[in-house]
Short mmCIF file of C-alpha atoms in Angstrom, two decimals:
data_model
loop_
_atom_site.label_atom_id
_atom_site.label_comp_id
_atom_site.label_asym_id
_atom_site.label_seq_id
_atom_site.Cartn_x
_atom_site.Cartn_y
_atom_site.Cartn_z
CA MET A 1 -6.14 8.32 -8.24
CA ALA A 2 -9.70 7.54 -9.19
CA GLY A 3 -10.89 4.00 -8.69
CA THR A 4 -13.78 2.62 -10.66
CA ASP A 5 -14.53 -0.67 -8.93
CA ARG A 6 -16.95 0.15 -6.14
CA LYS A 7 -17.28 -3.34 -4.69
CA GLN A 8 -16.61 -2.64 -1.03
CA HIS A 9 -14.27 -5.50 -0.30
CA ALA A 10 -12.79 -4.94 3.12
CA PRO A 11 -10.47 -7.27 5.00
CA SER A 12 -11.90 -7.76 8.48
CA GLY A 13 -10.11 -7.67 11.80
CA GLY A 14 -8.53 -4.23 11.49
CA PRO A 15 -8.49 -1.73 14.34
CA ALA A 16 -11.67 0.02 15.45
CA ILE A 17 -11.55 3.75 14.68
CA ILE A 18 -13.01 5.67 17.63
CA LEU A 19 -13.91 9.32 17.04
CA VAL A 20 -14.29 11.10 20.37
CA GLU A 21 -16.85 13.94 20.27
CA PRO A 22 -16.43 14.71 16.57
CA GLN A 23 -18.09 18.01 15.72
CA LEU A 24 -19.07 18.03 12.04
CA GLY A 25 -20.92 15.19 10.33
CA GLU A 26 -18.90 15.96 7.22
CA ASN A 27 -15.69 15.07 9.05
CA ILE A 28 -17.16 11.77 10.21
CA GLY A 29 -18.01 11.04 6.58
CA THR A 30 -14.55 11.82 5.21
CA ALA A 31 -13.03 9.77 8.03
CA ALA A 32 -15.30 6.84 7.08
CA ARG A 33 -14.14 7.13 3.47
CA ALA A 34 -10.49 7.11 4.56
CA MET A 35 -11.21 4.04 6.70
CA LEU A 36 -12.66 2.06 3.83
CA ASN A 37 -9.76 3.15 1.58
CA CYS A 38 -7.61 1.22 4.04
CA GLY A 39 -9.97 -1.72 4.51
CA LEU A 40 -11.23 -0.63 7.95
CA THR A 41 -14.92 -0.83 8.80
CA ASP A 42 -15.35 -0.68 12.59
CA LEU A 43 -16.32 2.96 13.25
CA ARG A 44 -17.27 4.03 16.79
CA LEU A 45 -18.56 7.48 17.73
CA VAL A 46 -18.44 8.95 21.23
CA LYS A 47 -21.05 11.70 21.61
CA PRO A 48 -20.94 13.23 18.11
CA ARG A 49 -21.89 16.89 18.62
CA ASP A 50 -24.40 17.18 15.78
CA GLY A 51 -26.15 13.88 16.46
CA TRP A 52 -26.39 10.60 14.60
CA PRO A 53 -27.31 9.43 11.99
CA SER A 54 -26.06 12.32 9.89
CA GLU A 55 -26.95 12.98 6.27
CA LYS A 56 -23.85 15.15 5.92
CA ALA A 57 -21.71 12.26 7.10
CA ARG A 58 -23.26 9.89 4.58
CA SER A 59 -22.79 12.33 1.74
CA ALA A 60 -19.17 13.10 2.63
CA ALA A 61 -18.38 9.38 2.88
CA SER A 62 -18.52 9.26 -0.96
CA GLY A 63 -19.80 5.71 -1.07
CA ALA A 64 -18.36 4.25 2.12
CA ASP A 65 -21.94 3.47 3.18
CA LYS A 66 -20.98 0.21 4.81
CA VAL A 67 -18.84 2.09 7.35
CA ILE A 68 -21.45 4.77 8.05
CA GLU A 69 -24.27 2.25 8.45
CA GLY A 70 -22.21 0.07 10.76
CA ALA A 71 -21.09 2.95 13.03
CA ARG A 72 -21.89 2.48 16.72
CA LEU A 73 -22.67 5.21 19.24
CA TYR A 74 -21.26 5.45 22.77
CA ASP A 75 -21.75 7.74 25.76
CA SER A 76 -18.12 7.67 26.84
CA THR A 77 -14.67 6.75 25.61
CA ALA A 78 -14.50 4.07 28.31
CA ALA A 79 -17.65 2.41 26.94
CA ALA A 80 -16.39 2.64 23.36
CA ILE A 81 -13.18 0.75 24.16
CA ALA A 82 -14.57 -1.73 26.71
CA ASP A 83 -14.22 -4.81 24.45
CA LEU A 84 -10.74 -3.93 23.16
CA ALA A 85 -7.45 -5.41 24.37
CA ARG A 86 -5.21 -2.57 23.22
CA VAL A 87 -5.88 1.07 22.49
CA TYR A 88 -3.78 3.81 20.88
CA ALA A 89 -4.42 7.55 21.21
CA THR A 90 -3.51 9.81 18.29
CA THR A 91 -2.10 13.10 19.47
CA ALA A 92 0.95 15.31 19.37
CA ARG A 93 3.61 14.45 21.95
CA PRO A 94 1.72 14.15 25.23
CA ARG A 95 2.56 16.89 27.72
CA GLY A 96 2.82 16.25 31.44
CA MET A 97 2.17 12.56 30.90
CA ILE A 98 4.46 9.55 30.90
CA LYS A 99 3.51 7.62 27.84
CA ARG A 100 4.97 5.46 25.16
CA VAL A 101 4.91 7.22 21.76
CA ALA A 102 5.01 5.26 18.51
CA THR A 103 5.09 6.30 14.86
CA PRO A 104 2.12 5.18 12.73
CA ARG A 105 4.41 2.65 11.03
CA ARG A 106 5.53 1.09 14.28
CA ALA A 107 1.99 1.10 15.67
CA ALA A 108 0.73 -0.60 12.50
CA SER A 109 3.28 -3.35 12.92
CA GLU A 110 2.26 -3.81 16.57
CA MET A 111 -1.43 -3.84 15.62
CA ARG A 112 -0.85 -6.50 12.95
CA LYS A 113 0.87 -8.69 15.54
CA ALA A 114 -1.91 -8.16 18.08
CA THR A 115 -4.71 -8.94 15.65
CA SER A 116 -2.88 -12.05 14.46
CA LEU A 117 -3.11 -13.21 18.09
CA GLY A 118 -6.85 -12.55 18.05
CA GLN A 119 -6.69 -9.35 20.11
CA LYS A 120 -9.15 -6.57 19.28
CA ILE A 121 -7.54 -3.17 19.03
CA GLY A 122 -8.63 0.43 18.52
CA VAL A 123 -7.33 3.91 17.78
CA LEU A 124 -8.74 7.05 19.42
CA PHE A 125 -9.05 10.34 17.50
CA GLY A 126 -10.00 13.57 19.25
CA ARG A 127 -12.18 16.58 18.50
CA GLU A 128 -11.37 18.51 15.33
CA ARG A 129 -9.93 21.62 17.00
CA THR A 130 -8.68 20.47 20.36
CA GLY A 131 -7.78 16.81 19.97
CA LEU A 132 -8.06 14.22 22.72
CA GLU A 133 -8.33 15.24 26.35
CA ASN A 134 -5.74 13.95 28.80
CA ASP A 135 -8.30 11.67 30.47
CA ASP A 136 -8.87 9.93 27.13
CA ILE A 137 -5.14 9.63 26.49
CA ALA A 138 -4.70 8.07 29.94
CA LEU A 139 -7.03 5.24 28.85
CA ALA A 140 -4.70 4.30 26.01
CA ASP A 141 -1.76 1.91 26.05
CA ALA A 142 0.33 4.18 23.87
CA VAL A 143 0.24 7.32 21.77
CA ILE A 144 0.56 7.47 17.99
CA ALA A 145 2.22 10.71 16.83
CA VAL A 146 2.79 11.33 13.12
CA PRO A 147 6.23 12.72 12.26
CA LEU A 148 5.46 15.79 10.11
CA ASN A 149 6.78 19.31 9.47
CA PRO A 150 7.16 20.51 13.09
CA GLY A 151 6.18 24.03 12.06
CA PHE A 152 2.90 22.93 10.46
CA ALA A 153 1.83 19.55 11.79
CA SER A 154 -1.93 20.02 12.20
CA LEU A 155 -3.91 17.40 10.26
CA ASN A 156 -7.64 17.34 9.75
CA LEU A 157 -9.54 14.36 11.15
CA ALA A 158 -9.87 12.38 7.91
CA GLN A 159 -6.19 12.84 7.11
CA ALA A 160 -5.14 11.61 10.54
CA VAL A 161 -7.37 8.55 10.08
CA LEU A 162 -5.96 8.06 6.58
CA LEU A 163 -2.32 8.02 7.71
CA VAL A 164 -2.99 5.52 10.50
CA GLY A 165 -5.09 3.36 8.17
CA TYR A 166 -2.57 3.65 5.34
CA GLU A 167 0.21 2.29 7.52
CA TRP A 168 -2.11 -0.49 8.75
CA PHE A 169 -2.77 -1.46 5.13
CA GLN A 170 0.87 -1.23 4.02
CA ALA A 171 1.99 -3.41 6.93
CA ALA A 172 0.43 -6.44 5.23
CA ASP A 173 0.37 -5.34 1.60
CA LYS A 174 2.27 -7.45 -0.91
CA THR A 175 2.44 -4.99 -3.83
CA PRO A 176 5.97 -4.98 -5.26
CA ALA A 177 7.63 -1.64 -4.42
CA ASN A 178 8.70 -1.32 -8.03
CA GLN A 179 7.45 -3.11 -11.14
CA LEU A 180 7.19 -2.64 -14.86
CA VAL A 181 3.60 -2.93 -16.03
CA VAL A 182 3.67 -4.33 -19.57
CA ASN A 183 -0.05 -4.98 -20.03
CA GLU A 184 -0.76 -6.96 -23.21
CA THR A 185 2.83 -7.38 -24.32
CA ARG A 186 5.89 -9.04 -22.76
CA PRO A 187 9.48 -8.00 -22.09
CA ALA A 188 11.68 -8.41 -25.16
CA THR A 189 14.01 -11.40 -25.20
CA LYS A 190 17.71 -10.71 -25.35
CA ALA A 191 17.76 -12.23 -28.86
CA GLU A 192 15.16 -9.71 -30.05
CA LEU A 193 17.11 -6.88 -28.47
CA LEU A 194 20.42 -8.00 -29.95
CA ASN A 195 18.82 -8.37 -33.38
CA PHE A 196 17.65 -4.76 -33.10
CA PHE A 197 21.11 -3.59 -32.01
CA LEU A 198 22.70 -5.32 -35.02
CA GLN A 199 20.20 -3.80 -37.45
CA LEU A 200 20.69 -0.35 -35.95
CA GLU A 201 24.46 -0.58 -35.95
CA LYS A 202 24.57 -1.80 -39.55
CA ARG A 203 22.50 1.21 -40.61
CA LEU A 204 24.68 3.56 -38.62
CA VAL A 205 27.80 2.15 -40.29
CA ASP A 206 26.12 2.63 -43.67
CA SER A 207 25.09 6.18 -42.85
CA GLY A 208 28.56 7.12 -41.66
CA PHE A 209 27.47 7.84 -38.05
CA LEU A 210 29.92 5.18 -36.88
CA ARG A 211 32.63 6.11 -39.35
CA ASN A 212 35.29 6.65 -36.69
CA VAL A 213 36.55 3.08 -36.37
CA GLU A 214 38.56 3.82 -33.25
CA LYS A 215 35.62 5.25 -31.33
CA ARG A 216 33.10 2.82 -32.78
CA PRO A 217 33.23 0.17 -30.00
CA SER A 218 32.55 2.66 -27.19
CA MET A 219 29.84 4.42 -29.21
CA VAL A 220 28.14 1.09 -29.83
CA ARG A 221 28.30 0.25 -26.14
CA ASN A 222 26.81 3.61 -25.21
CA ILE A 223 23.94 3.18 -27.66
CA ARG A 224 23.29 -0.36 -26.47
CA ASN A 225 23.29 0.79 -22.83
CA LEU A 226 20.79 3.52 -23.56
CA PHE A 227 18.29 1.06 -25.00
CA GLN A 228 19.05 -1.57 -22.34
CA ARG A 229 18.11 0.87 -19.61
CA ALA A 230 14.67 1.38 -21.12
CA GLY A 231 13.67 -2.22 -20.32
CA LEU A 232 12.05 -2.63 -23.73
CA THR A 233 9.09 -4.87 -24.48
CA HIS A 234 8.64 -7.13 -27.49
CA GLN A 235 6.28 -4.61 -29.08
CA GLU A 236 8.60 -1.68 -28.43
CA VAL A 237 11.51 -3.46 -30.14
CA ARG A 238 9.26 -3.96 -33.18
CA THR A 239 8.40 -0.26 -33.10
CA LEU A 240 12.10 0.67 -32.95
CA HIS A 241 12.85 -1.62 -35.92
CA GLY A 242 10.17 0.25 -37.82
CA ILE A 243 11.54 3.66 -36.83
CA VAL A 244 15.07 2.75 -37.91
CA SER A 245 13.87 1.31 -41.24
CA ASP A 246 11.74 4.33 -41.95
CA LEU A 247 14.44 6.86 -41.09
CA SER A 248 16.93 4.95 -43.24
CA ALA A 249 14.51 4.88 -46.16
CA LEU A 250 13.94 8.60 -45.72
CA ARG A 251 17.68 9.11 -45.93
CA GLU A 252 17.85 6.98 -49.07
CA ARG A 253 15.10 9.03 -50.73
CA ARG A 254 16.85 12.30 -49.88
CA LYS A 255 20.10 11.21 -51.49
CA MET B 1 -3.47 15.80 16.13
CA ALA B 2 -3.67 19.54 16.55
CA GLY B 3 -0.43 21.48 16.34
CA THR B 4 -0.06 24.86 17.96
CA ASP B 5 3.24 26.13 16.58
CA ARG B 6 2.40 27.89 13.33
CA LYS B 7 5.92 28.85 12.33
CA GLN B 8 6.01 27.59 8.79
CA HIS B 9 9.38 25.93 8.80
CA ALA B 10 9.73 23.94 5.61
CA PRO B 11 12.78 22.00 4.47
CA SER B 12 13.53 23.04 0.90
CA GLY B 13 14.39 20.86 -2.05
CA GLY B 14 11.37 18.55 -1.95
CA PRO B 15 9.45 17.55 -5.04
CA ALA B 16 7.26 20.05 -6.88
CA ILE B 17 3.57 19.16 -6.60
CA ILE B 18 1.91 19.72 -9.97
CA LEU B 19 -1.90 19.79 -10.03
CA VAL B 20 -3.14 19.30 -13.59
CA GLU B 21 -6.43 21.10 -14.28
CA PRO B 22 -7.71 21.01 -10.69
CA GLN B 23 -11.37 21.93 -10.58
CA LEU B 24 -12.21 23.35 -7.15
CA GLY B 25 -10.17 26.03 -5.40
CA GLU B 26 -10.99 24.30 -2.13
CA ASN B 27 -9.15 21.19 -3.27
CA ILE B 28 -6.10 23.23 -4.22
CA GLY B 29 -6.17 24.70 -0.71
CA THR B 30 -6.42 21.37 1.10
CA ALA B 31 -3.66 20.01 -1.13
CA ALA B 32 -1.47 23.02 -0.19
CA ARG B 33 -2.10 22.31 3.49
CA ALA B 34 -1.12 18.65 3.03
CA MET B 35 2.03 19.78 1.22
CA LEU B 36 3.15 22.04 4.05
CA ASN B 37 2.36 19.29 6.58
CA CYS B 38 5.08 17.35 4.78
CA GLY B 39 7.49 20.25 4.34
CA LEU B 40 6.73 20.76 0.62
CA THR B 41 6.28 24.27 -0.80
CA ASP B 42 6.68 24.13 -4.61
CA LEU B 43 3.08 24.12 -5.89
CA ARG B 44 2.42 24.31 -9.65
CA LEU B 45 -1.00 24.62 -11.24
CA VAL B 46 -1.81 23.69 -14.82
CA LYS B 47 -4.96 25.51 -15.99
CA PRO B 48 -7.01 25.49 -12.76
CA ARG B 49 -10.64 25.48 -13.90
CA ASP B 50 -11.93 28.19 -11.57
CA GLY B 51 -9.03 30.58 -12.07
CA TRP B 52 -6.21 31.83 -9.89
CA PRO B 53 -5.72 33.31 -7.31
CA SER B 54 -8.59 31.70 -5.44
CA GLU B 55 -10.02 32.90 -2.14
CA LYS B 56 -11.50 29.43 -1.56
CA ALA B 57 -8.07 27.89 -1.97
CA ARG B 58 -6.53 30.28 0.53
CA SER B 59 -9.25 29.63 3.07
CA ALA B 60 -9.06 25.83 2.69
CA ALA B 61 -5.28 25.92 3.07
CA SER B 62 -5.82 26.59 6.81
CA GLY B 63 -2.70 28.68 7.18
CA ALA B 64 -0.46 27.23 4.49
CA ASP B 65 -0.32 30.73 2.98
CA LYS B 66 3.29 30.35 1.97
CA VAL B 67 2.39 27.53 -0.41
CA ILE B 68 -0.64 29.31 -1.88
CA GLU B 69 1.24 32.56 -2.40
CA GLY B 70 4.17 30.79 -4.02
CA ALA B 71 2.03 28.76 -6.45
CA ARG B 72 2.92 29.13 -10.12
CA LEU B 73 0.54 28.92 -13.07
CA TYR B 74 1.20 27.05 -16.33
CA ASP B 75 -0.60 26.58 -19.64
CA SER B 76 0.42 22.96 -20.10
CA THR B 77 1.85 20.03 -18.20
CA ALA B 78 4.91 20.14 -20.45
CA ALA B 79 5.59 23.75 -19.42
CA ALA B 80 5.05 22.94 -15.73
CA ILE B 81 7.70 20.21 -15.73
CA ALA B 82 10.21 21.80 -18.13
CA ASP B 83 12.88 22.49 -15.46
CA LEU B 84 12.56 19.09 -13.74
CA ALA B 85 14.90 16.12 -14.18
CA ARG B 86 12.45 13.44 -13.07
CA VAL B 87 8.67 13.31 -12.92
CA TYR B 88 6.21 10.85 -11.39
CA ALA B 89 2.53 10.54 -12.31
CA THR B 90 0.07 9.51 -9.61
CA THR B 91 -2.59 7.21 -10.95
CA ALA B 92 -4.07 3.77 -10.66
CA ARG B 93 -2.24 1.08 -12.62
CA PRO B 94 -1.82 2.55 -16.10
CA ARG B 95 -3.85 0.77 -18.76
CA GLY B 96 -2.56 0.21 -22.26
CA MET B 97 0.77 1.75 -21.37
CA ILE B 98 4.15 0.27 -20.59
CA LYS B 99 5.30 2.05 -17.49
CA ARG B 100 7.22 1.49 -14.32
CA VAL B 101 4.95 1.57 -11.27
CA ALA B 102 6.32 2.36 -7.80
CA THR B 103 4.72 2.51 -4.37
CA PRO B 104 4.80 5.92 -2.64
CA ARG B 105 7.43 4.54 -0.25
CA ARG B 106 9.72 3.39 -3.03
CA ALA B 107 9.19 6.62 -4.98
CA ALA B 108 10.03 8.65 -1.86
CA SER B 109 13.30 6.80 -1.48
CA GLU B 110 14.13 7.40 -5.16
CA MET B 111 13.22 11.09 -4.83
CA ARG B 112 15.45 11.52 -1.78
CA LYS B 113 18.35 10.04 -3.73
CA ALA B 114 17.67 12.26 -6.75
CA THR B 115 17.42 15.46 -4.73
CA SER B 116 20.62 14.58 -2.86
CA LEU B 117 22.27 14.60 -6.29
CA GLY B 118 20.85 18.05 -6.96
CA GLN B 119 18.13 16.86 -9.36
CA LYS B 120 14.80 18.70 -9.32
CA ILE B 121 11.82 16.39 -9.28
CA GLY B 122 8.04 16.63 -9.44
CA VAL B 123 4.84 14.65 -8.95
CA LEU B 124 1.78 15.05 -11.21
CA PHE B 125 -1.76 14.81 -9.81
CA GLY B 126 -4.78 14.73 -12.09
CA ARG B 127 -8.27 16.21 -12.12
CA GLU B 128 -10.48 15.38 -9.15
CA ARG B 129 -12.90 13.06 -10.96
CA THR B 130 -10.96 11.68 -13.88
CA GLY B 131 -7.29 11.73 -12.88
CA LEU B 132 -4.42 12.26 -15.27
CA GLU B 133 -4.84 11.81 -19.00
CA ASN B 134 -2.63 9.31 -20.79
CA ASP B 135 -0.70 12.09 -22.54
CA ASP B 136 0.28 13.49 -19.14
CA ILE B 137 1.27 10.06 -17.86
CA ALA B 138 3.44 9.54 -20.95
CA LEU B 139 5.49 12.61 -19.92
CA ALA B 140 6.41 10.95 -16.61
CA ASP B 141 9.36 8.69 -15.84
CA ALA B 142 7.25 6.42 -13.68
CA VAL B 143 3.86 6.04 -12.05
CA ILE B 144 3.14 6.19 -8.32
CA ALA B 145 0.19 3.97 -7.35
CA VAL B 146 -0.91 3.76 -3.70
CA PRO B 147 -1.67 0.23 -2.46
CA LEU B 148 -5.14 0.53 -0.89
CA ASN B 149 -8.35 -1.49 -0.52
CA PRO B 150 -8.84 -2.63 -4.14
CA GLY B 151 -12.60 -2.39 -3.73
CA PHE B 152 -12.51 1.24 -2.59
CA ALA B 153 -9.27 2.89 -3.63
CA SER B 154 -10.46 6.34 -4.72
CA LEU B 155 -8.68 9.13 -2.81
CA ASN B 156 -9.48 12.81 -2.92
CA LEU B 157 -6.80 15.15 -4.22
CA ALA B 158 -5.50 16.37 -0.85
CA GLN B 159 -5.29 12.83 0.48
CA ALA B 160 -3.31 11.66 -2.54
CA VAL B 161 -0.93 14.60 -2.05
CA LEU B 162 -0.73 13.81 1.68
CA LEU B 163 0.28 10.17 1.18
CA VAL B 164 3.02 11.03 -1.33
CA GLY B 165 4.26 13.88 0.89
CA TYR B 166 4.03 11.76 4.03
CA GLU B 167 6.32 9.11 2.54
CA TRP B 168 8.69 11.83 1.32
CA PHE B 169 8.89 13.19 4.87
CA GLN B 170 9.25 9.77 6.53
CA ALA B 171 12.09 8.83 4.16
CA ALA B 172 14.38 11.27 5.98
CA ASP B 173 12.70 11.54 9.36
CA LYS B 174 14.73 10.57 12.41
CA THR B 175 11.90 10.18 14.95
CA PRO B 176 12.42 6.96 16.94
CA ALA B 177 9.70 4.48 15.96
CA ASN B 178 9.03 3.85 19.62
CA GLN B 179 9.97 5.89 22.67
CA LEU B 180 8.85 6.54 26.20
CA VAL B 181 8.17 10.21 26.76
CA VAL B 182 8.94 10.95 30.40
CA ASN B 183 8.71 14.75 30.31
CA GLU B 184 9.95 16.33 33.56
CA THR B 185 10.93 13.10 35.29
CA ARG B 186 13.43 10.34 34.50
CA PRO B 187 13.32 6.54 34.33
CA ALA B 188 13.68 4.95 37.77
CA THR B 189 17.04 3.41 38.57
CA LYS B 190 17.13 -0.30 39.28
CA ALA B 191 18.04 0.49 42.91
CA GLU B 192 14.86 2.56 43.30
CA LEU B 193 12.81 -0.19 41.72
CA LEU B 194 14.35 -2.91 43.91
CA ASN B 195 13.80 -0.81 46.99
CA PHE B 196 10.11 -0.58 46.07
CA PHE B 197 9.90 -4.33 45.44
CA LEU B 198 11.40 -5.04 48.88
CA GLN B 199 9.01 -2.66 50.63
CA LEU B 200 6.02 -4.13 48.80
CA GLU B 201 7.03 -7.71 49.47
CA LYS B 202 7.64 -7.01 53.17
CA ARG B 203 4.13 -5.57 53.48
CA LEU B 204 2.66 -8.51 51.58
CA VAL B 205 4.41 -10.93 53.93
CA ASP B 206 3.03 -8.96 56.88
CA SER B 207 -0.46 -8.91 55.42
CA GLY B 208 -0.46 -12.63 54.76
CA PHE B 209 -0.79 -12.29 50.97
CA LEU B 210 2.50 -14.18 50.57
CA ARG B 211 1.77 -16.64 53.35
CA ASN B 212 2.25 -19.71 51.12
CA VAL B 213 6.01 -20.13 51.49
CA GLU B 214 6.23 -22.67 48.70
CA LYS B 215 4.54 -20.43 46.13
CA ARG B 216 6.10 -17.25 47.43
CA PRO B 217 9.15 -17.15 45.09
CA SER B 218 7.09 -17.48 41.92
CA MET B 219 4.49 -14.98 43.17
CA VAL B 220 7.24 -12.50 43.93
CA ARG B 221 8.69 -12.96 40.47
CA ASN B 222 5.30 -12.44 38.84
CA ILE B 223 4.70 -9.24 40.79
CA ARG B 224 8.18 -7.95 39.99
CA ASN B 225 7.68 -8.74 36.29
CA LEU B 226 4.39 -6.87 36.21
CA PHE B 227 6.00 -3.68 37.52
CA GLN B 228 9.13 -4.15 35.40
CA ARG B 229 7.03 -4.20 32.26
CA ALA B 230 5.56 -0.80 33.07
CA GLY B 231 8.95 0.90 32.58
CA LEU B 232 8.43 3.04 35.68
CA THR B 233 9.82 6.53 36.19
CA HIS B 234 11.41 7.88 39.35
CA GLN B 235 8.22 9.78 40.17
CA GLU B 236 5.99 6.76 39.57
CA VAL B 237 8.04 4.62 41.96
CA ARG B 238 7.54 7.31 44.62
CA THR B 239 3.81 7.26 43.90
CA LEU B 240 3.72 3.47 44.27
CA HIS B 241 5.60 3.69 47.58
CA GLY B 242 2.91 6.08 48.76
CA ILE B 243 0.07 3.84 47.59
CA VAL B 244 1.52 0.79 49.35
CA SER B 245 2.11 2.75 52.58
CA ASP B 246 -1.39 4.18 52.54
CA LEU B 247 -3.10 0.88 51.82
CA SER B 248 -1.10 -0.80 54.60
CA ALA B 249 -2.05 1.97 57.03
CA LEU B 250 -5.71 1.55 56.04
CA ARG B 251 -5.42 -2.14 56.78
CA GLU B 252 -3.85 -1.41 60.14
CA ARG B 253 -6.70 0.98 61.07
CA ARG B 254 -9.32 -1.59 60.05
CA LYS B 255 -7.86 -4.24 62.33
#
């Protein structure tokens, strides 16, 4: 899934991503890359263990320099979220705490609504090994927990950021779920398709393939359905005409 | 998002993940981890550059040993997909090719339907830097393209696998999108809540806070609404009773 266009277009207004006491600069970098993949740029770091700025972070960000350069440092989670109106904590199901738990998809939909009302929001991510502490979770309005294989649910930091950001992006994305990409050509018209069917069927009558007159109508329908399903383009119908002509000529020569 | 339970429960029947000429063992390992996160275990490798088995892959898999150990090696993409009924290729929008393009969410829904009919399916992922070659894409029924920031859409291999697997998992997951986790306690009954309201309002009348008789009804409603919104548990109502009693006693002592 390589992209070539490196212009770092990023829609603004997305949630702040707050990494609480991240340990490795490399993980901050891969998280920054995942953020920019999803159009997020507001990165906040609470007491990163190995200091800041970090050359390892920049290198691991694979070009998401804008996010790394814009990152802000804080002494506490409370300070990092002070300007926000709504905060989510990413964690497994909270234990011994009474808390609303949302899926990333639901949270993304809530976040889109909140930002459309001008509210600033943020998502907390904990330390690589141990996650968020309960005191951090208690600062949040709700928890985001990702439904995954219950026997193997541990995600690394960048992947957790990616899934939250991915749902944020999808919640406003207008890409059709399903489309035929036809590039330089266009879908065939029904007239072109029917013309091909008639040519093919004429040849198949000539060759004897459709010799059984009783079965011929259903065989013709089956063949037509097969090519209909392919959703042929103008160019592909021309190619098929050529294939049929060539194969017929071959048959003629062999006679 | 750390998980502690390492039992590697994995629903069977999910799509095969086919890595075509992956370069670094580490990337195979992180892809295997992402697979198991999503309950996928059928890993197929087409000519991995640095050979197989790979100690780096095993280490990067962070415990997804089952996937690494079960991985199968192939000499060609055609051989790797021979037993499958339907194959998707992950790539950016295909150029110069006429191909159906689906989002990961749409593809996941299609894959669930196909596997429920007993069809075996697979998803092709290309080399880390260059992605799938056109000849590989031509072997696939459709393309999966992930809608992401168009200015910065490049994902690493494990992240591409994660997003496809994540949607596969979500397509059958029954987790409520939104729920209140109350752990050992239970939601308060309306009687408990009303009892608290009455105690609070009595104290606020005594203290003079509700002295304005004209405004009192609307103030009472606002206060009740505030606590209603919190969705209180039985235990929390008891805590609030205690807080109100204690604050009132403090006020009494200060008089």
